[in-house]
Coordinates of C-alpha atoms in Angstrom, one line a residue:
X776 CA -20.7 40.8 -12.0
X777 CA -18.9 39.9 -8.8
X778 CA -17.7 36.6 -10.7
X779 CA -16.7 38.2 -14.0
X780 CA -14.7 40.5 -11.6
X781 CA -13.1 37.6 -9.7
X782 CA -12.6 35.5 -13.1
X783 CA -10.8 38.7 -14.7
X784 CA -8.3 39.4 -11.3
X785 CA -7.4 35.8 -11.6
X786 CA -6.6 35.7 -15.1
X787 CA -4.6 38.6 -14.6
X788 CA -2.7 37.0 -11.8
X789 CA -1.8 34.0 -13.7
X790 CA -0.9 36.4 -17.1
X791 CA 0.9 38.9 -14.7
X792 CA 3.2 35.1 -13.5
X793 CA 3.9 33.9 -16.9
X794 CA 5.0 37.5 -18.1
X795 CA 7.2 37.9 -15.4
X796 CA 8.5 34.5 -15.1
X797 CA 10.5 35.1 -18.8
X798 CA 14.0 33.7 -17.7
X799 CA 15.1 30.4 -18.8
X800 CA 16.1 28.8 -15.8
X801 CA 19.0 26.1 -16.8
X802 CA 20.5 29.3 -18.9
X803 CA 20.4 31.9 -15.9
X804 CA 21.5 29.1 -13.2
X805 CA 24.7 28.5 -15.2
X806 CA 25.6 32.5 -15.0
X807 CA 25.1 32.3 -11.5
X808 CA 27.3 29.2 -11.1
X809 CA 24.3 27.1 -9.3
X810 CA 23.4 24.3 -10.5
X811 CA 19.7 23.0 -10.9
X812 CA 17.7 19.4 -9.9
X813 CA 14.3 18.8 -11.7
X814 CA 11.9 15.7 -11.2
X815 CA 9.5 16.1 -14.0
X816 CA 7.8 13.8 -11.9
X817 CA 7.0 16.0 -9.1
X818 CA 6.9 19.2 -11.1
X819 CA 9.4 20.1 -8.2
X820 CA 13.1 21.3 -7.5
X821 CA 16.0 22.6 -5.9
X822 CA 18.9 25.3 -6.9
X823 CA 21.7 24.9 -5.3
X824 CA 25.2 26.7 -4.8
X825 CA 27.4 27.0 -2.1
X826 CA 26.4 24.5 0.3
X827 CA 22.6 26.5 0.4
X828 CA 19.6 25.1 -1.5
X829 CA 16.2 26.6 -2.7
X830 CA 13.5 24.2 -3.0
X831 CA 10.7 25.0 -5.5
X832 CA 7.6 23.9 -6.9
X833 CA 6.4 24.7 -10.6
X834 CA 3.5 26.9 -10.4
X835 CA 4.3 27.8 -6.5
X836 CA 4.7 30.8 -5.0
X837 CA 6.7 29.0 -2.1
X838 CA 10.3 28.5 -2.0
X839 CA 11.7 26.5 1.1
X840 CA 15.7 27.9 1.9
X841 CA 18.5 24.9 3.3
X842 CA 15.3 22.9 4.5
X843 CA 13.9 25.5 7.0
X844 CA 12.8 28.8 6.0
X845 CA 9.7 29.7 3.9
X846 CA 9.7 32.7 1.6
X847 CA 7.4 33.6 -0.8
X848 CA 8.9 34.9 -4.2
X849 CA 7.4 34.6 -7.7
X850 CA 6.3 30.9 -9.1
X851 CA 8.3 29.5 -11.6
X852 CA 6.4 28.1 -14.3
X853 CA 6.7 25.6 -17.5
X854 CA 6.5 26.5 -20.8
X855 CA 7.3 24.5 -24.0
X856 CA 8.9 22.5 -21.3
X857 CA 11.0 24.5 -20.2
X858 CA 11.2 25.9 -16.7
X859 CA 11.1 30.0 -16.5
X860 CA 11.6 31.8 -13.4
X861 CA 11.6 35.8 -12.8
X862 CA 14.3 38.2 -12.4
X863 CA 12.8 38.8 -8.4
X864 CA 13.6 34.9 -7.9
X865 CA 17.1 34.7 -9.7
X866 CA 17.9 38.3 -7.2
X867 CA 17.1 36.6 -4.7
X868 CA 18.5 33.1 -4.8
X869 CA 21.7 34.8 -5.5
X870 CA 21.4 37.0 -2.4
X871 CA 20.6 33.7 -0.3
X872 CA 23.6 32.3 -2.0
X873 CA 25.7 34.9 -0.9
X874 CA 24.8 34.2 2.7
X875 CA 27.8 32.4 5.0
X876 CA 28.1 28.5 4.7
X877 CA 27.5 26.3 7.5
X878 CA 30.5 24.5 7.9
X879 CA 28.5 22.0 9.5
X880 CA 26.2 20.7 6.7
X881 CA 23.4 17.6 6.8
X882 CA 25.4 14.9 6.7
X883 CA 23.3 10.6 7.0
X884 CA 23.3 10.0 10.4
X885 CA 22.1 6.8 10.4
X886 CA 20.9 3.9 7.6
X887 CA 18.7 1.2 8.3
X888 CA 18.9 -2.0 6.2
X889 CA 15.2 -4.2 6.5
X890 CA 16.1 -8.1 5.3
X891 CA 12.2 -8.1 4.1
X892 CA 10.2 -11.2 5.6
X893 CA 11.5 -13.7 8.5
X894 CA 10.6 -16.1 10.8
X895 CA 7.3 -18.0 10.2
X896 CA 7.2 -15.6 6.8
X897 CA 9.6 -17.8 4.2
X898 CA 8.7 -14.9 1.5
X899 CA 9.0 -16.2 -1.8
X900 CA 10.9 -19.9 -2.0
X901 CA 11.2 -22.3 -4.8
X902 CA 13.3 -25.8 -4.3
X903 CA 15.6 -27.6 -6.9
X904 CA 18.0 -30.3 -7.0
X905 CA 21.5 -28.9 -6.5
X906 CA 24.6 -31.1 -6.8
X907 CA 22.5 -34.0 -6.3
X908 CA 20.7 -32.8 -3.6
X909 CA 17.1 -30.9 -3.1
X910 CA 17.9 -27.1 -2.1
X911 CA 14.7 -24.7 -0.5
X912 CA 16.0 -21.4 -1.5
X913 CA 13.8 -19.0 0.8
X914 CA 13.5 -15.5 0.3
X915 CA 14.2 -14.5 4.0
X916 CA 17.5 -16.3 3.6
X917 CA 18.9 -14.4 1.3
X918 CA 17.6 -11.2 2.3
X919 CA 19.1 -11.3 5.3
X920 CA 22.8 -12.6 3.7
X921 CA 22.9 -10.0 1.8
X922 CA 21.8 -7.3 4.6
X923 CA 24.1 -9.1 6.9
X924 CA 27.0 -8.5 4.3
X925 CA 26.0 -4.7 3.1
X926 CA 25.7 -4.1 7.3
X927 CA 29.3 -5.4 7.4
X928 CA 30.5 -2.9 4.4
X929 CA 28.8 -0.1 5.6
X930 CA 29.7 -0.4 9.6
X931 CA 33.8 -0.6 8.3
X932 CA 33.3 2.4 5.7
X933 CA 31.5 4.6 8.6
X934 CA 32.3 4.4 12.0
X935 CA 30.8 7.4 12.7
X936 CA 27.4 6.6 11.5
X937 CA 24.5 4.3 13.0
X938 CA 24.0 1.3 10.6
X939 CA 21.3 -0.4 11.5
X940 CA 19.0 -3.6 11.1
X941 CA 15.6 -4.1 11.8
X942 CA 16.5 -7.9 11.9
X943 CA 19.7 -9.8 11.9
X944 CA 18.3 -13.2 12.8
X945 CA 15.4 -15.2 11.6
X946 CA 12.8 -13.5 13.4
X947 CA 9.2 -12.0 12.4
X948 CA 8.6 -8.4 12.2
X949 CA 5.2 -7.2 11.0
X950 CA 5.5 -4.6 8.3
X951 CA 4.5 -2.0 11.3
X952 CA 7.1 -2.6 13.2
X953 CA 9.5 -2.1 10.8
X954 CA 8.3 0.9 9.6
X955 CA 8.0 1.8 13.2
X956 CA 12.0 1.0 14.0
X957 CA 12.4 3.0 10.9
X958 CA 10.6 6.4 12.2
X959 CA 12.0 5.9 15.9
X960 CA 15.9 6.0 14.5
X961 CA 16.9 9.0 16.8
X962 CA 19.3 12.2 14.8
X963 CA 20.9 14.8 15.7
X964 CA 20.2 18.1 14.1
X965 CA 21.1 18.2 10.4
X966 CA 21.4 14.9 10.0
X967 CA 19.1 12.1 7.8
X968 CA 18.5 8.3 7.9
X969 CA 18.3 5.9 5.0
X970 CA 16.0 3.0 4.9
X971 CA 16.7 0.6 2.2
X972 CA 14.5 -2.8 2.0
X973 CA 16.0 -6.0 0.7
X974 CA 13.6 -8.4 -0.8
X975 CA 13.9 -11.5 -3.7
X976 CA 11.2 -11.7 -6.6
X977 CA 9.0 -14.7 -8.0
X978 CA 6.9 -14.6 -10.9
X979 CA 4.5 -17.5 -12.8
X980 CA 6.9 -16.6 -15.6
X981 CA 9.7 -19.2 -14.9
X982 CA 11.8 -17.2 -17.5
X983 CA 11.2 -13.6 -15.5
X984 CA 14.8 -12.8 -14.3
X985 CA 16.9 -9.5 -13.2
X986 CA 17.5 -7.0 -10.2
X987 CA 14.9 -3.7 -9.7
X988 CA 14.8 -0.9 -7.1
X989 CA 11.7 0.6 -6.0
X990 CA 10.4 4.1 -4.7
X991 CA 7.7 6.1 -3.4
X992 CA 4.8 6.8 -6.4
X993 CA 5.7 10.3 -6.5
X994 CA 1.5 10.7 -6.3
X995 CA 1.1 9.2 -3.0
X996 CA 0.7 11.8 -0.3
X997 CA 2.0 11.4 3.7
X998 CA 2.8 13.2 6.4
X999 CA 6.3 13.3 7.2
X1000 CA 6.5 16.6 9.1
X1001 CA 5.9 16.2 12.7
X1002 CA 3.3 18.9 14.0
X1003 CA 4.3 20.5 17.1
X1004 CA 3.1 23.8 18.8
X1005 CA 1.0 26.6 17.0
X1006 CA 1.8 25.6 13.3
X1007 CA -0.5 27.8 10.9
X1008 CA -2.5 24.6 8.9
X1009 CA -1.6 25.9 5.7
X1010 CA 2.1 26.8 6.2
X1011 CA 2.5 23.4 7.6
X1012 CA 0.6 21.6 4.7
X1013 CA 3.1 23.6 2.2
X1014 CA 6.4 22.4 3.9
X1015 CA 4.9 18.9 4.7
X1016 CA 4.8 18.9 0.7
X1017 CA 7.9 20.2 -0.2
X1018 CA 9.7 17.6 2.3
X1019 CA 7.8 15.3 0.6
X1020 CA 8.9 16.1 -2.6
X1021 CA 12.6 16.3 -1.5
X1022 CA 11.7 12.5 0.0
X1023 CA 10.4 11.3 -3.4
X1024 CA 13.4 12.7 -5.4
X1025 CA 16.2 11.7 -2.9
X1026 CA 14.6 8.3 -2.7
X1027 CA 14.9 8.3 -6.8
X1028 CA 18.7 8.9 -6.9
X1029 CA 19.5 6.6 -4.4
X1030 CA 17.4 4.1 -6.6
X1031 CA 19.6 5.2 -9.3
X1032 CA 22.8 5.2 -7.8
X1033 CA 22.2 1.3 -6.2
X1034 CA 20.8 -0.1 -9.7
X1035 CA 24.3 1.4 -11.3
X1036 CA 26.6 -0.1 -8.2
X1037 CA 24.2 -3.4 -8.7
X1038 CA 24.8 -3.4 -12.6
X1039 CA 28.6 -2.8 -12.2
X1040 CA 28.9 -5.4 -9.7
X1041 CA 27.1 -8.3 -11.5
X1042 CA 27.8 -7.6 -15.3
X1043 CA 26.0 -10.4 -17.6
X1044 CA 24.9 -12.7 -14.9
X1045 CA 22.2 -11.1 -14.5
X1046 CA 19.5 -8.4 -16.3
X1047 CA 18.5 -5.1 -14.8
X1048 CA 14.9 -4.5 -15.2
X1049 CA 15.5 -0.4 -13.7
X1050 CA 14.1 1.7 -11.5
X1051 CA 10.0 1.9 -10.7
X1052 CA 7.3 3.8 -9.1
X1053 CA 5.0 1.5 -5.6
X1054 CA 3.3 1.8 -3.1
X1055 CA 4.9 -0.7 -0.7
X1056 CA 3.9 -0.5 2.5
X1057 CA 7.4 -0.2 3.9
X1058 CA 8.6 2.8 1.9
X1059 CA 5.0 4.4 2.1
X1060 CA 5.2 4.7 5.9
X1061 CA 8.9 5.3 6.4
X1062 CA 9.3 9.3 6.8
X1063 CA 13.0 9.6 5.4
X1064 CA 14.2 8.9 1.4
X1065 CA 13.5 4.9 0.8
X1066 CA 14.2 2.5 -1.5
X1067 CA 13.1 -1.4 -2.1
X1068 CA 15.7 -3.8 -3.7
X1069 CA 14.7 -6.7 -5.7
X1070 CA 17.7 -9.2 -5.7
X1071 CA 16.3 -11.3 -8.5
X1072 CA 13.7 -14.1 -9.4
X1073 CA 13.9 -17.1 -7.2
X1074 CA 11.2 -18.6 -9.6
X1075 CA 13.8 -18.4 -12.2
X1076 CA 16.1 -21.6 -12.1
X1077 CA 19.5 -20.2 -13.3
X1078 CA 19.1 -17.1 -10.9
X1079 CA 18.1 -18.9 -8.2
X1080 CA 21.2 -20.9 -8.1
X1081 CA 23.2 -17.5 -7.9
X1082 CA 20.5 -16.7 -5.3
X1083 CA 22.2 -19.6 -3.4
X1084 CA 26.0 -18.7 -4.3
X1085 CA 27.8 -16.9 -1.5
X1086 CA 29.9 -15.4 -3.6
X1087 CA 27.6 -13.6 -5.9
X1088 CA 25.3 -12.4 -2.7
X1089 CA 28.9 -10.8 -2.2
X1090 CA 28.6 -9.1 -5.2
X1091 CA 25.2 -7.8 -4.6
X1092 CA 25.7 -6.3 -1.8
X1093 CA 28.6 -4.8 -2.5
X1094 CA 26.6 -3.5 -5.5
X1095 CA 24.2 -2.0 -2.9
X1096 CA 27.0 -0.3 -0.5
X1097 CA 28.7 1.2 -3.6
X1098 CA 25.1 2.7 -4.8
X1099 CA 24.6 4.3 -0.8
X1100 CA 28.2 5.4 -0.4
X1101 CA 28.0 7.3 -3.8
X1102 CA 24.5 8.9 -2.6
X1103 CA 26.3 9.6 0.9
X1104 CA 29.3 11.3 -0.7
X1105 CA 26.7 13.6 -3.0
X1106 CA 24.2 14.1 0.2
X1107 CA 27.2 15.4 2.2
X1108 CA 28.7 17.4 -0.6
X1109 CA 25.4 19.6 -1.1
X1110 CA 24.0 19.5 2.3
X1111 CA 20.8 17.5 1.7
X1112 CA 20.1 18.1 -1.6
X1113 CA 19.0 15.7 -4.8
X1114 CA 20.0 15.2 -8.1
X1115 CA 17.5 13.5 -10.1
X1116 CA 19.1 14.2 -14.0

């Protein structure tokens, strides 16, 4: 009886959220002049207007307001793909929204460039006979060419942020201790650090060829949250989510915004193969939005030869600064907050 009891309240509660939840969200946003993020991916994401955002999570009773406060409200939920919320949550993102702007929003205090391998670690490397002679192009050297150069770009466009390297010799750093460098990048308040990873690619294919940007598999779960103090286990799990989330979906637009500067910069020389979903170890363990840039196939002859041209390692990595600057300018803009259309 008990169970019948407890199986009827529930389905109740979950016909009581779909009945209420009756607003299509995209159509109601646009009256109140917010605009709204969605990662399909995630099931997750954020309204936004006036410099505040509301971070939500299909099927969640949890919102999280400019990063910082958690409120419960009703769930939104997804129907016939579409996302419906309830008049309660549409009152009350517009009353948030109301609420006076922090002139002072999140603004990338710091971004750390990682030239991937190093040292007594070649990475990938493949030798041919250029201009008459036999050329070792090595993976490390042109990861850290092109890090060197998108340093240069980025220290002259922002003098009043910390660009970083975790190496700008040829020196050997264990995946740990870049990760670790990563994570120990002090911030002041409001303020977020980028970690992008360069690498080169090599296949068996010797015809494999083009640039790709990885992220975080949105299903991989980590703790970026640091615990400190009395934190209530489940309040703390919720959050650690929903940053999480807003990691996973800030890491996919800056994925997006480098493989456009990337495809801008090098037109038909060579292919982009898009944007995709790992598990490397580097972005795994870094807790901030990360990416992992694949340059091109050193396996591949003809690319491999551009691999060793200064001047279109130029145009990488001014492919790279352009994709960052344009995610800086739209991090700044809204305070934190993702696009991921």
């Amino acid at each position: 009886m008990k169970k019948n009891l407890l199986a009827i309240a529930v389905f109740f509660l979950i016909f009581s959220c779909f009945a209420q939840a009756n607003l299509n969200l995209l159509a109601e946003s646009s009256k109140l002049g917010a605009q709204v993020y969605w990662d399909s991916l995630s099931g997750s994401g954020i309204l936004e207007k006036n410099g505040h955002q509301i971070s939500f999570k299909a099927g969640d009773s949890f919102i999280l307001k400019d990063y910082s406060v958690l409120a419960l409200t009703d769930a939104p939920v997804i129907k016939n793909n579409v996302l419906y919320v309830s008049k309660k949550f549409l009152s009350e993102a517009d009353s948030f929204f109301k609420t006076d702007s922090d002139e002072n929003g999140y603004k990338i205090g710091a971004i750390l460039i990682d030239p991937g391998h190093g040292g007594k670690d070649p990475g990938a490397l493949e030798t041919y006979t250029i201009n008459g002679k036999k050329v070792t192009i090595r993976e490390k050297d042109v990861n850290l060419a092109v890090g060197k150069m998108l340093y240069s770009r980025l220290k002259n466009a922002y003098p009043d942020k910390k660009i970083l390297m975790t190496r700008d010799k040829d020196v050997f750093l264990s995946l740990s201790e870049r990760t670790d460098i990563a994570n120990s990048v002090k911030l002041k308040e409001k303020e977020a650090v980028l970690y992008i990873s360069v690498h080169v690619n090599s296949s068996l294919d010797k015809k494999a060829s083009g640039f790709e940007v990885w992220y975080l598999s949105p299903g991989y779960r980590r703790t970026v949250l640091e615990k400190t103090g009395d934190v209530d286990k489940n309040l703390f799990s919720v959050m650690n989510s929903m940053m999480e989330e807003e990691y996973t979906t800030e890491s996919i637009l800056i994925a997006k915004f480098v493989m456009d500067g990337l495809q801008a910069q090098v037109g038909n020389l060579s292919s982009p193969r898009g944007i995709k979903a790992e598990e490397w170890f580097v972005v795994r363990n870094s807790n901030m939005p990360a990416v992992l840039v694949e340059l091109g196939f050193v396996s591949n002859e003809k690319e491999a030869r551009l691999l060793n041209d200064q001047s279109y390692l130029q145009k990488l990595s001014l492919g790279i600064y352009n994709g960052l600057s344009a995610f800086v300018t739209h991090f700044e803009r809204s305070r934190g907050f993702t696009d991921t259309k």
